[in-house]
Amino acid sequence: MKLFRADRLIDGTGAAPIEGAAMLTDGERIVAIGRAADFGVPDGAEIIDTPAGATLMPGLIDVHVHLAYSGAVDPDGFRAETASIHYPAMALRAARYARETLEYGFTSVRDMHAPGGTIIDLRNAIDAGLLEGPRIKAPGLGLTVTGGHMDQAGFGDMMSFRDMNAACDGPVGFRKGVREQLKRGADFIKLNPCVGNRRDERLYRMEMTVEEIRAACDEAHEQGVMVGAHTSGGPPLTAAIEAGCDTVEHAHWIDDATLEMMVERGTFLVPTLAVNEASSTYVLAQPTASVRTRRWAEASEDAKWDRLTRARKLGVKVAAGSDAGFFLEHGKANGREIELLVQGGYSILEAIHCATAVGADLMQIEAGRLLPGKLADLLIIDGDPLADIRILRDRSRLTVFKGGRLAARRLGQHAAAKS
Ligand SMILES: [Zn+2]
C-alpha cells in the first residue's frame, strides 16, 4: 500500500480541489481519499510525501493521437512517412513516442489509426510489461471508402500502400471491414464518413453513404465496441451521428440541433484544437498554399471557437484529443489541447475534467478520476496547475504513476517519490 500526501488534490470530476489531501492505494487501485489530517497510516504502508505546494491529480488522457506518425510539420508529411518507412520501423519508433507521451503525464491514449495495425501490437507489448507506455486503445486500420480520406490518393498507380488503410465499399464491405479489424484485435472502429475539401470549394462532404455508416456502426455495436468518426461538419456530420457514430473528431461545423442530439445520445465531441492551430498556422504561412486550402484554414479557425462555446453551453461531453503525430510532437505537444480548451472558455478545472474523467469515459477505462476503486493512474505536479495551466507541460515538474507503480520520475534534482 502507498499513502500519498499532497497540499492539493484535484480528483478529475470537476469538483473543487481538496487541500491538505491524502490518498491510499493498494496495488493498482485507489482505496481511499480524504484530508491528510483524518488519515491514519496503515501498517506497512509506504508514505509518499510530495514537495510543498505540490498537486496530486489523475494521469492525463489524450483521446486522439497517432503514435505511428512523427508529428512532422508538413501536410504531406504523413503520406511521405508511409511511403518511406517500413511498418516494423514505424512500430519501433511508436514505442519511443509512447514512452515520451507517458513521461509528459499522459497515462492513457486512444490511437486513431496506424498503418499495418502496428499500435495494436504496441498496446499488447505495453500491457504485457515489455515496454513502458500509456494505456492504449487502438482501432487497427481506419475504414474508408476506396480513394477516400487516408487512402493515399495522389501517389499514382506505381505505389501501393498495403495495409495502410482498410478501403471498403458498400454496407457489406464495411461490415466485413469492421469484422476484420476486430479479428486483428482492435478496441474500437475508426470511420471516415465525412471530410473537408479535397476537390472543390465545399467545407465538408459526405464520403461514406449513410447505409455504409449504419452497417459499420451496427456491426461494431453488435460486437460491443464503439465507433470514432473523422468528420468535418455540416449535414454529413449530423447523418454520421444519427447512423450511430459514438465519437466525432474535429467536427468544426456543428449546428445547435446536432449538439443537442449529441447530448441526448451521449455522443462525445473531440475538437482537436491543437492540430487545427498547428496546421492552420502552417498553411497560412505558406505563400504557395492554394486559395482553397487557405480558405479552409481560415474558416475552420473561426468555426472551431464558436462550436466549442456552444458545445460547452449545451453540455456536450468534450474530451481532450490533440491529434499528436500530425503537426504535433508526441509528449511535448499533447498538453497544448488542454491550454486551448481554457483559451476557448473552459475553466482550468473543466479543462482538466475533459482531459481526465471525460477521456476515461470515452475510452471506457476505470481511470481519469481519483476516487476509491479507480485505477491509480496519477500525477504528482510540483506546483499548482489551477494557478497556471502551462505547468502541466513541464516534464521537469511531473512524476507519473500508472496502475499504482512509478512510471516516470520528474527530471528535477530531487524526486520525493520512491519506487
Ligand atoms: Zn487524427
GROMACS .gro file of C-alpha atoms and ligand atoms in nm:
model
  420
    1MET     CA    1   0.000   0.000   0.000
    2LYS     CA    2   0.108   0.357  -0.066
    3LEU     CA    3  -0.008   0.666   0.119
    4PHE     CA    4   0.031   0.983  -0.089
    5ARG     CA    5   0.011   1.320   0.085
    6ALA     CA    6  -0.005   1.650  -0.101
    7ASP     CA    7  -0.103   2.011  -0.038
    8ARG     CA    8  -0.373   1.980  -0.302
    9LEU     CA    9  -0.567   1.703  -0.479
   10ILE     CA   10  -0.769   1.751  -0.797
   11ASP     CA   11  -0.988   1.443  -0.846
   12GLY     CA   12  -1.079   1.495  -1.214
   13THR     CA   13  -1.456   1.508  -1.155
   14GLY     CA   14  -1.460   1.886  -1.184
   15ALA     CA   15  -1.506   1.926  -0.808
   16ALA     CA   16  -1.303   2.186  -0.615
   17PRO     CA   17  -0.963   2.057  -0.504
   18ILE     CA   18  -0.908   1.902  -0.160
   19GLU     CA   19  -0.647   2.099   0.035
   20GLY     CA   20  -0.410   1.900   0.257
   21ALA     CA   21  -0.508   1.573   0.094
   22ALA     CA   22  -0.414   1.209   0.136
   23MET     CA   23  -0.477   0.913  -0.089
   24LEU     CA   24  -0.424   0.546  -0.014
   25THR     CA   25  -0.356   0.297  -0.294
   26ASP     CA   26  -0.332  -0.079  -0.283
   27GLY     CA   27  -0.167  -0.240  -0.584
   28GLU     CA   28  -0.310  -0.084  -0.897
   29ARG     CA   29  -0.620   0.065  -0.732
   30ILE     CA   30  -0.711   0.363  -0.518
   31VAL     CA   31  -0.853   0.260  -0.182
   32ALA     CA   32  -0.936   0.584  -0.002
   33ILE     CA   33  -0.912   0.960  -0.040
   34GLY     CA   34  -0.961   1.239   0.209
   35ARG     CA   35  -0.795   1.506   0.417
   36ALA     CA   36  -0.450   1.407   0.545
   37ALA     CA   37  -0.548   1.518   0.896
   38ASP     CA   38  -0.817   1.246   0.907
   39PHE     CA   39  -0.590   0.969   0.778
   40GLY     CA   40  -0.401   0.719   0.992
   41VAL     CA   41  -0.104   0.542   0.837
   42PRO     CA   42  -0.197   0.178   0.776
   43ASP     CA   43   0.060  -0.082   0.889
   44GLY     CA   44   0.327  -0.133   0.629
   45ALA     CA   45   0.211   0.147   0.401
   46GLU     CA   46   0.481   0.333   0.214
   47ILE     CA   47   0.444   0.707   0.271
   48ILE     CA   48   0.493   0.931  -0.030
   49ASP     CA   49   0.518   1.292   0.086
   50THR     CA   50   0.516   1.531  -0.208
   51PRO     CA   51   0.705   1.863  -0.219
   52ALA     CA   52   0.544   2.172  -0.061
   53GLY     CA   53   0.285   2.322  -0.296
   54ALA     CA   54   0.254   2.003  -0.500
   55THR     CA   55  -0.067   1.876  -0.659
   56LEU     CA   56  -0.198   1.522  -0.697
   57MET     CA   57  -0.428   1.465  -0.994
   58PRO     CA   58  -0.532   1.187  -1.232
   59GLY     CA   59  -0.299   1.094  -1.517
   60LEU     CA   60  -0.393   1.284  -1.831
   61ILE     CA   61  -0.582   1.124  -2.120
   62ASP     CA   62  -0.543   1.218  -2.487
   63VAL     CA   63  -0.819   1.052  -2.689
   64HIS     CA   64  -0.680   1.136  -3.032
   65VAL     CA   65  -0.318   1.053  -3.113
   66HIS     CA   66  -0.132   0.879  -3.395
   67LEU     CA   67   0.170   0.708  -3.243
   68ALA     CA   68   0.272   0.575  -3.586
   69TYR     CA   69   0.347   0.926  -3.716
   70SER     CA   70   0.630   1.158  -3.622
   71GLY     CA   71   0.449   1.492  -3.600
   72ALA     CA   72   0.638   1.629  -3.899
   73VAL     CA   73   0.518   1.983  -3.972
   74ASP     CA   74   0.410   1.931  -4.328
   75PRO     CA   75   0.064   1.840  -4.457
   76ASP     CA   76   0.217   1.573  -4.679
   77GLY     CA   77   0.446   1.451  -4.403
   78PHE     CA   78   0.238   1.152  -4.305
   79ARG     CA   79   0.200   1.044  -4.665
   80ALA     CA   80   0.575   1.061  -4.718
   81GLU     CA   81   0.632   0.868  -4.397
   82THR     CA   82   0.408   0.583  -4.501
   83ALA     CA   83   0.587   0.568  -4.835
   84SER     CA   84   0.937   0.562  -4.691
   85ILE     CA   85   0.923   0.377  -4.359
   86HIS     CA   86   0.864   0.008  -4.312
   87TYR     CA   87   0.584  -0.068  -4.072
   88PRO     CA   88   0.812  -0.256  -3.828
   89ALA     CA   89   1.033   0.056  -3.813
   90MET     CA   90   0.723   0.262  -3.753
   91ALA     CA   91   0.632   0.035  -3.463
   92LEU     CA   92   0.978   0.073  -3.308
   93ARG     CA   93   0.951   0.449  -3.335
   94ALA     CA   94   0.600   0.439  -3.189
   95ALA     CA   95   0.739   0.264  -2.880
   96ARG     CA   96   0.964   0.565  -2.821
   97TYR     CA   97   0.673   0.805  -2.876
   98ALA     CA   98   0.457   0.609  -2.634
   99ARG     CA   99   0.720   0.643  -2.364
  100GLU     CA  100   0.756   1.016  -2.428
  101THR     CA  101   0.380   1.056  -2.406
  102LEU     CA  102   0.373   0.880  -2.069
  103GLU     CA  103   0.662   1.086  -1.937
  104TYR     CA  104   0.465   1.401  -2.016
  105GLY     CA  105   0.188   1.279  -1.787
  106PHE     CA  106  -0.046   1.104  -2.032
  107THR     CA  107  -0.126   0.769  -1.877
  108SER     CA  108  -0.386   0.674  -2.140
  109VAL     CA  109  -0.428   0.748  -2.509
  110ARG     CA  110  -0.666   0.644  -2.783
  111ASP     CA  111  -0.472   0.591  -3.102
  112MET     CA  112  -0.684   0.684  -3.403
  113HIS     CA  113  -0.532   0.473  -3.679
  114ALA     CA  114  -0.192   0.328  -3.768
  115PRO     CA  115  -0.060   0.160  -4.085
  116GLY     CA  116  -0.033  -0.214  -4.050
  117GLY     CA  117  -0.236  -0.202  -3.729
  118THR     CA  118   0.102  -0.159  -3.557
  119ILE     CA  119  -0.039   0.013  -3.250
  120ILE     CA  120  -0.240  -0.298  -3.161
  121ASP     CA  121   0.095  -0.475  -3.120
  122LEU     CA  122   0.241  -0.182  -2.926
  123ARG     CA  123  -0.063  -0.192  -2.696
  124ASN     CA  124  -0.008  -0.563  -2.638
  125ALA     CA  125   0.362  -0.513  -2.560
  126ILE     CA  126   0.283  -0.238  -2.308
  127ASP     CA  127   0.005  -0.443  -2.148
  128ALA     CA  128   0.245  -0.738  -2.120
  129GLY     CA  129   0.500  -0.520  -1.942
  130LEU     CA  130   0.758  -0.545  -2.223
  131LEU     CA  131   0.756  -0.170  -2.284
  132GLU     CA  132   0.673   0.139  -2.079
  133GLY     CA  133   0.387   0.346  -2.218
  134PRO     CA  134   0.034   0.469  -2.161
  135ARG     CA  135  -0.276   0.250  -2.168
  136ILE     CA  136  -0.374   0.237  -2.534
  137LYS     CA  137  -0.700   0.183  -2.719
  138ALA     CA  138  -0.635   0.117  -3.087
  139PRO     CA  139  -0.863   0.068  -3.388
  140GLY     CA  140  -0.617  -0.111  -3.614
  141LEU     CA  141  -0.672   0.035  -3.960
  142GLY     CA  142  -0.919   0.313  -4.024
  143LEU     CA  143  -1.206   0.216  -4.253
  144THR     CA  144  -1.250   0.442  -4.550
  145VAL     CA  145  -1.401   0.429  -4.899
  146THR     CA  146  -1.174   0.349  -5.192
  147GLY     CA  147  -0.973   0.664  -5.263
  148GLY     CA  148  -1.121   0.830  -4.954
  149HIS     CA  149  -0.968   1.005  -4.654
  150MET     CA  150  -0.635   0.841  -4.564
  151ASP     CA  151  -0.646   0.608  -4.865
  152GLN     CA  152  -0.334   0.777  -5.002
  153ALA     CA  153  -0.470   0.924  -5.320
  154GLY     CA  154  -0.223   1.109  -5.539
  155PHE     CA  155   0.076   0.877  -5.540
  156GLY     CA  156   0.000   0.715  -5.874
  157ASP     CA  157  -0.059   0.354  -5.965
  158MET     CA  158   0.302   0.251  -5.919
  159MET     CA  159   0.281   0.293  -5.544
  160SER     CA  160   0.084   0.052  -5.337
  161PHE     CA  161   0.013   0.103  -4.969
  162ARG     CA  162  -0.062  -0.238  -4.835
  163ASP     CA  163  -0.242  -0.228  -4.502
  164MET     CA  164  -0.221   0.150  -4.487
  165ASN     CA  165  -0.600   0.163  -4.451
  166ALA     CA  166  -0.888  -0.073  -4.493
  167ALA     CA  167  -1.064   0.056  -4.803
  168CYS     CA  168  -1.420  -0.073  -4.805
  169ASP     CA  169  -1.718  -0.011  -5.030
  170GLY     CA  170  -2.086  -0.074  -4.971
  171PRO     CA  171  -2.258  -0.183  -4.650
  172VAL     CA  172  -2.134  -0.541  -4.687
  173GLY     CA  173  -1.778  -0.418  -4.742
  174PHE     CA  174  -1.784  -0.203  -4.429
  175ARG     CA  175  -1.936  -0.481  -4.221
  176LYS     CA  176  -1.651  -0.705  -4.329
  177GLY     CA  177  -1.402  -0.425  -4.258
  178VAL     CA  178  -1.528  -0.400  -3.900
  179ARG     CA  179  -1.506  -0.777  -3.855
  180GLU     CA  180  -1.150  -0.783  -3.989
  181GLN     CA  181  -1.025  -0.509  -3.757
  182LEU     CA  182  -1.189  -0.674  -3.456
  183LYS     CA  183  -1.036  -1.006  -3.555
  184ARG     CA  184  -0.696  -0.835  -3.562
  185GLY     CA  185  -0.752  -0.709  -3.206
  186ALA     CA  186  -0.899  -0.361  -3.245
  187ASP     CA  187  -1.056  -0.198  -2.937
  188PHE     CA  188  -1.290   0.020  -3.142
  189ILE     CA  189  -1.360   0.116  -3.503
  190LYS     CA  190  -1.234   0.428  -3.680
  191LEU     CA  191  -1.451   0.550  -3.969
  192ASN     CA  192  -1.402   0.838  -4.213
  193PRO     CA  193  -1.761   0.929  -4.306
  194CYS     CA  194  -1.726   1.299  -4.372
  195VAL     CA  195  -1.428   1.500  -4.496
  196GLY     CA  196  -1.310   1.851  -4.566
  197ASN     CA  197  -1.224   1.992  -4.905
  198ARG     CA  198  -1.027   1.782  -5.148
  199ARG     CA  199  -1.162   1.854  -5.493
  200ASP     CA  200  -1.391   2.151  -5.461
  201GLU     CA  201  -1.488   2.452  -5.250
  202ARG     CA  202  -1.715   2.276  -5.005
  203LEU     CA  203  -1.610   2.285  -4.638
  204TYR     CA  204  -1.749   1.938  -4.584
  205ARG     CA  205  -1.863   1.649  -4.792
  206MET     CA  206  -2.020   1.309  -4.729
  207GLU     CA  207  -1.769   1.043  -4.822
  208MET     CA  208  -1.942   0.729  -4.698
  209THR     CA  209  -2.309   0.666  -4.765
  210VAL     CA  210  -2.549   0.659  -4.472
  211GLU     CA  211  -2.605   0.289  -4.543
  212GLU     CA  212  -2.231   0.224  -4.515
  213ILE     CA  213  -2.200   0.417  -4.187
  214ARG     CA  214  -2.503   0.238  -4.043
  215ALA     CA  215  -2.372  -0.105  -4.140
  216ALA     CA  216  -2.031  -0.036  -3.982
  217CYS     CA  217  -2.186   0.107  -3.662
  218ASP     CA  218  -2.440  -0.175  -3.630
  219GLU     CA  219  -2.169  -0.439  -3.664
  220ALA     CA  220  -1.936  -0.261  -3.420
  221HIS     CA  221  -2.213  -0.212  -3.163
  222GLU     CA  222  -2.329  -0.569  -3.205
  223GLN     CA  223  -1.974  -0.676  -3.114
  224GLY     CA  224  -1.968  -0.435  -2.818
  225VAL     CA  225  -1.724  -0.172  -2.941
  226MET     CA  226  -1.755   0.198  -3.014
  227VAL     CA  227  -1.712   0.388  -3.340
  228GLY     CA  228  -1.495   0.700  -3.366
  229ALA     CA  229  -1.551   0.914  -3.675
  230HIS     CA  230  -1.326   1.159  -3.856
  231THR     CA  231  -1.561   1.438  -3.956
  232SER     CA  232  -1.558   1.790  -4.088
  233GLY     CA  233  -1.912   1.906  -4.021
  234GLY     CA  234  -2.250   2.009  -4.153
  235PRO     CA  235  -2.532   1.774  -4.255
  236PRO     CA  236  -2.288   1.485  -4.324
  237LEU     CA  237  -2.175   1.503  -3.961
  238THR     CA  238  -2.535   1.503  -3.838
  239ALA     CA  239  -2.605   1.199  -4.054
  240ALA     CA  240  -2.297   1.017  -3.919
  241ILE     CA  241  -2.418   1.068  -3.561
  242GLU     CA  242  -2.770   0.957  -3.649
  243ALA     CA  243  -2.625   0.647  -3.814
  244GLY     CA  244  -2.453   0.552  -3.488
  245CYS     CA  245  -2.105   0.709  -3.456
  246ASP     CA  246  -2.017   0.740  -3.086
  247THR     CA  247  -1.737   0.997  -3.100
  248VAL     CA  248  -1.691   1.269  -3.359
  249GLU     CA  249  -1.342   1.407  -3.419
  250HIS     CA  250  -1.251   1.754  -3.549
  251ALA     CA  251  -1.614   1.839  -3.636
  252HIS     CA  252  -1.565   2.210  -3.698
  253TRP     CA  253  -1.911   2.289  -3.821
  254ILE     CA  254  -2.199   2.173  -3.596
  255ASP     CA  255  -2.536   2.339  -3.551
  256ASP     CA  256  -2.717   2.358  -3.217
  257ALA     CA  257  -2.974   2.094  -3.312
  258THR     CA  258  -2.691   1.845  -3.370
  259LEU     CA  259  -2.518   1.942  -3.045
  260GLU     CA  260  -2.849   1.881  -2.864
  261MET     CA  261  -2.880   1.544  -3.034
  262MET     CA  262  -2.526   1.462  -2.915
  263VAL     CA  263  -2.623   1.542  -2.556
  264GLU     CA  264  -2.930   1.320  -2.587
  265ARG     CA  265  -2.737   1.029  -2.740
  266GLY     CA  266  -2.424   1.074  -2.526
  267THR     CA  267  -2.205   1.132  -2.832
  268PHE     CA  268  -1.857   1.263  -2.750
  269LEU     CA  269  -1.701   1.562  -2.926
  270VAL     CA  270  -1.323   1.562  -2.973
  271PRO     CA  271  -1.249   1.911  -3.107
  272THR     CA  272  -0.872   1.858  -3.174
  273LEU     CA  273  -0.795   2.228  -3.127
  274ALA     CA  274  -0.420   2.172  -3.114
  275VAL     CA  275  -0.381   2.018  -3.458
  276ASN     CA  276  -0.612   2.280  -3.603
  277GLU     CA  277  -0.392   2.554  -3.459
  278ALA     CA  278  -0.072   2.391  -3.586
  279SER     CA  279  -0.199   2.308  -3.935
  280SER     CA  280  -0.367   2.646  -3.989
  281THR     CA  281  -0.053   2.828  -3.874
  282TYR     CA  282   0.149   2.621  -4.119
  283VAL     CA  283  -0.087   2.667  -4.413
  284LEU     CA  284  -0.137   3.040  -4.365
  285ALA     CA  285   0.241   3.094  -4.354
  286GLN     CA  286   0.291   2.918  -4.688
  287PRO     CA  287   0.293   3.165  -4.977
  288THR     CA  288   0.232   2.874  -5.215
  289ALA     CA  289  -0.078   2.743  -5.037
  290SER     CA  290  -0.377   2.728  -5.268
  291VAL     CA  291  -0.669   2.966  -5.222
  292ARG     CA  292  -0.890   2.669  -5.136
  293THR     CA  293  -0.654   2.544  -4.863
  294ARG     CA  294  -0.623   2.891  -4.714
  295ARG     CA  295  -0.995   2.940  -4.718
  296TRP     CA  296  -1.049   2.615  -4.535
  297ALA     CA  297  -0.782   2.700  -4.274
  298GLU     CA  298  -0.934   3.042  -4.207
  299ALA     CA  299  -1.291   2.916  -4.198
  300SER     CA  300  -1.206   2.625  -3.964
  301GLU     CA  301  -1.019   2.856  -3.723
  302ASP     CA  302  -1.327   3.076  -3.689
  303ALA     CA  303  -1.570   2.787  -3.668
  304LYS     CA  304  -1.382   2.590  -3.403
  305TRP     CA  305  -1.419   2.850  -3.127
  306ASP     CA  306  -1.785   2.919  -3.198
  307ARG     CA  307  -1.865   2.547  -3.195
  308LEU     CA  308  -1.674   2.496  -2.869
  309THR     CA  309  -1.857   2.779  -2.693
  310ARG     CA  310  -2.193   2.633  -2.792
  311ALA     CA  311  -2.090   2.275  -2.706
  312ARG     CA  312  -1.984   2.384  -2.357
  313LYS     CA  313  -2.306   2.581  -2.301
  314LEU     CA  314  -2.526   2.291  -2.413
  315GLY     CA  315  -2.338   2.035  -2.203
  316VAL     CA  316  -2.185   1.817  -2.475
  317LYS     CA  317  -1.924   1.570  -2.350
  318VAL     CA  318  -1.598   1.719  -2.478
  319ALA     CA  319  -1.282   1.510  -2.449
  320ALA     CA  320  -0.926   1.634  -2.500
  321GLY     CA  321  -0.763   1.496  -2.814
  322SER     CA  322  -0.466   1.668  -2.974
  323ASP     CA  323  -0.404   1.462  -3.292
  324ALA     CA  324  -0.036   1.435  -3.184
  325GLY     CA  325   0.158   1.271  -3.465
  326PHE     CA  326   0.025   1.519  -3.721
  327PHE     CA  327   0.197   1.858  -3.694
  328LEU     CA  328   0.250   1.791  -3.322
  329GLU     CA  329   0.532   1.620  -3.139
  330HIS     CA  330   0.440   1.331  -2.912
  331GLY     CA  331   0.468   1.414  -2.544
  332LYS     CA  332   0.555   1.780  -2.560
  333ALA     CA  333   0.250   1.884  -2.762
  334ASN     CA  334  -0.036   1.673  -2.623
  335GLY     CA  335  -0.097   1.916  -2.335
  336ARG     CA  336  -0.148   2.205  -2.576
  337GLU     CA  337  -0.505   2.079  -2.622
  338ILE     CA  338  -0.581   2.147  -2.254
  339GLU     CA  339  -0.444   2.501  -2.279
  340LEU     CA  340  -0.659   2.563  -2.585
  341LEU     CA  341  -0.973   2.439  -2.407
  342VAL     CA  342  -0.900   2.707  -2.146
  343GLN     CA  343  -0.847   2.962  -2.422
  344GLY     CA  344  -1.185   2.854  -2.561
  345GLY     CA  345  -1.371   2.940  -2.240
  346TYR     CA  346  -1.337   2.632  -2.015
  347SER     CA  347  -1.216   2.692  -1.661
  348ILE     CA  348  -0.889   2.514  -1.579
  349LEU     CA  349  -1.081   2.265  -1.362
  350GLU     CA  350  -1.322   2.198  -1.650
  351ALA     CA  351  -1.040   2.155  -1.899
  352ILE     CA  352  -0.868   1.907  -1.665
  353HIS     CA  353  -1.203   1.725  -1.637
  354CYS     CA  354  -1.211   1.697  -2.020
  355ALA     CA  355  -0.854   1.559  -2.019
  356THR     CA  356  -0.915   1.307  -1.739
  357ALA     CA  357  -1.267   1.189  -1.647
  358VAL     CA  358  -1.434   1.255  -1.984
  359GLY     CA  359  -1.142   1.092  -2.167
  360ALA     CA  360  -1.172   0.786  -1.944
  361ASP     CA  361  -1.546   0.762  -2.011
  362LEU     CA  362  -1.481   0.782  -2.384
  363MET     CA  363  -1.212   0.513  -2.361
  364GLN     CA  364  -1.428   0.304  -2.125
  365ILE     CA  365  -1.147   0.265  -1.872
  366GLU     CA  366  -1.154   0.291  -1.493
  367ALA     CA  367  -0.906   0.579  -1.479
  368GLY     CA  368  -0.933   0.956  -1.505
  369ARG     CA  369  -1.079   1.011  -1.158
  370LEU     CA  370  -0.904   0.993  -0.822
  371LEU     CA  371  -1.181   0.804  -0.644
  372PRO     CA  372  -1.184   0.482  -0.440
  373GLY     CA  373  -1.190   0.176  -0.666
  374LYS     CA  374  -1.041   0.352  -0.967
  375LEU     CA  375  -0.702   0.272  -1.121
  376ALA     CA  376  -0.416   0.459  -0.956
  377ASP     CA  377  -0.303   0.642  -1.270
  378LEU     CA  378  -0.186   0.972  -1.125
  379LEU     CA  379   0.049   1.263  -1.142
  380ILE     CA  380   0.242   1.448  -0.876
  381ILE     CA  381   0.292   1.800  -1.004
  382ASP     CA  382   0.546   2.030  -0.848
  383GLY     CA  383   0.317   2.335  -0.837
  384ASP     CA  384  -0.048   2.427  -0.890
  385PRO     CA  385  -0.193   2.382  -1.242
  386LEU     CA  386  -0.502   2.577  -1.133
  387ALA     CA  387  -0.278   2.884  -1.097
  388ASP     CA  388  -0.100   2.823  -1.427
  389ILE     CA  389  -0.220   2.551  -1.665
  390ARG     CA  390   0.109   2.562  -1.858
  391ILE     CA  391   0.298   2.378  -1.584
  392LEU     CA  392   0.119   2.060  -1.695
  393ARG     CA  393   0.350   2.060  -1.998
  394ASP     CA  394   0.665   2.099  -1.789
  395ARG     CA  395   0.804   1.749  -1.766
  396SER     CA  396   1.059   1.855  -1.505
  397ARG     CA  397   0.766   1.906  -1.264
  398LEU     CA  398   0.591   1.573  -1.323
  399THR     CA  399   0.612   1.237  -1.153
  400VAL     CA  400   0.387   0.977  -1.312
  401PHE     CA  401   0.229   0.667  -1.159
  402LYS     CA  402   0.046   0.417  -1.375
  403GLY     CA  403  -0.157   0.147  -1.202
  404GLY     CA  404  -0.001   0.244  -0.868
  405ARG     CA  405   0.352   0.193  -0.999
  406LEU     CA  406   0.611   0.466  -1.052
  407ALA     CA  407   0.635   0.504  -1.430
  408ALA     CA  408   0.829   0.826  -1.476
  409ARG     CA  409   1.008   1.043  -1.226
  410ARG     CA  410   1.035   1.417  -1.258
  411LEU     CA  411   1.358   1.541  -1.405
  412GLY     CA  412   1.417   1.789  -1.123
  413GLN     CA  413   1.715   1.739  -0.892
  414HIS     CA  414   1.515   1.572  -0.620
  415ALA     CA  415   1.222   1.335  -0.653
  416ALA     CA  416   1.019   1.280  -0.341
  417ALA     CA  417   0.853   0.969  -0.475
  418LYS     CA  418   1.024   0.639  -0.411
  419SER     CA  419   0.980   0.348  -0.644
  420ZN      ZN  420  -0.626   1.211  -3.637
   0.00000   0.00000   0.00000
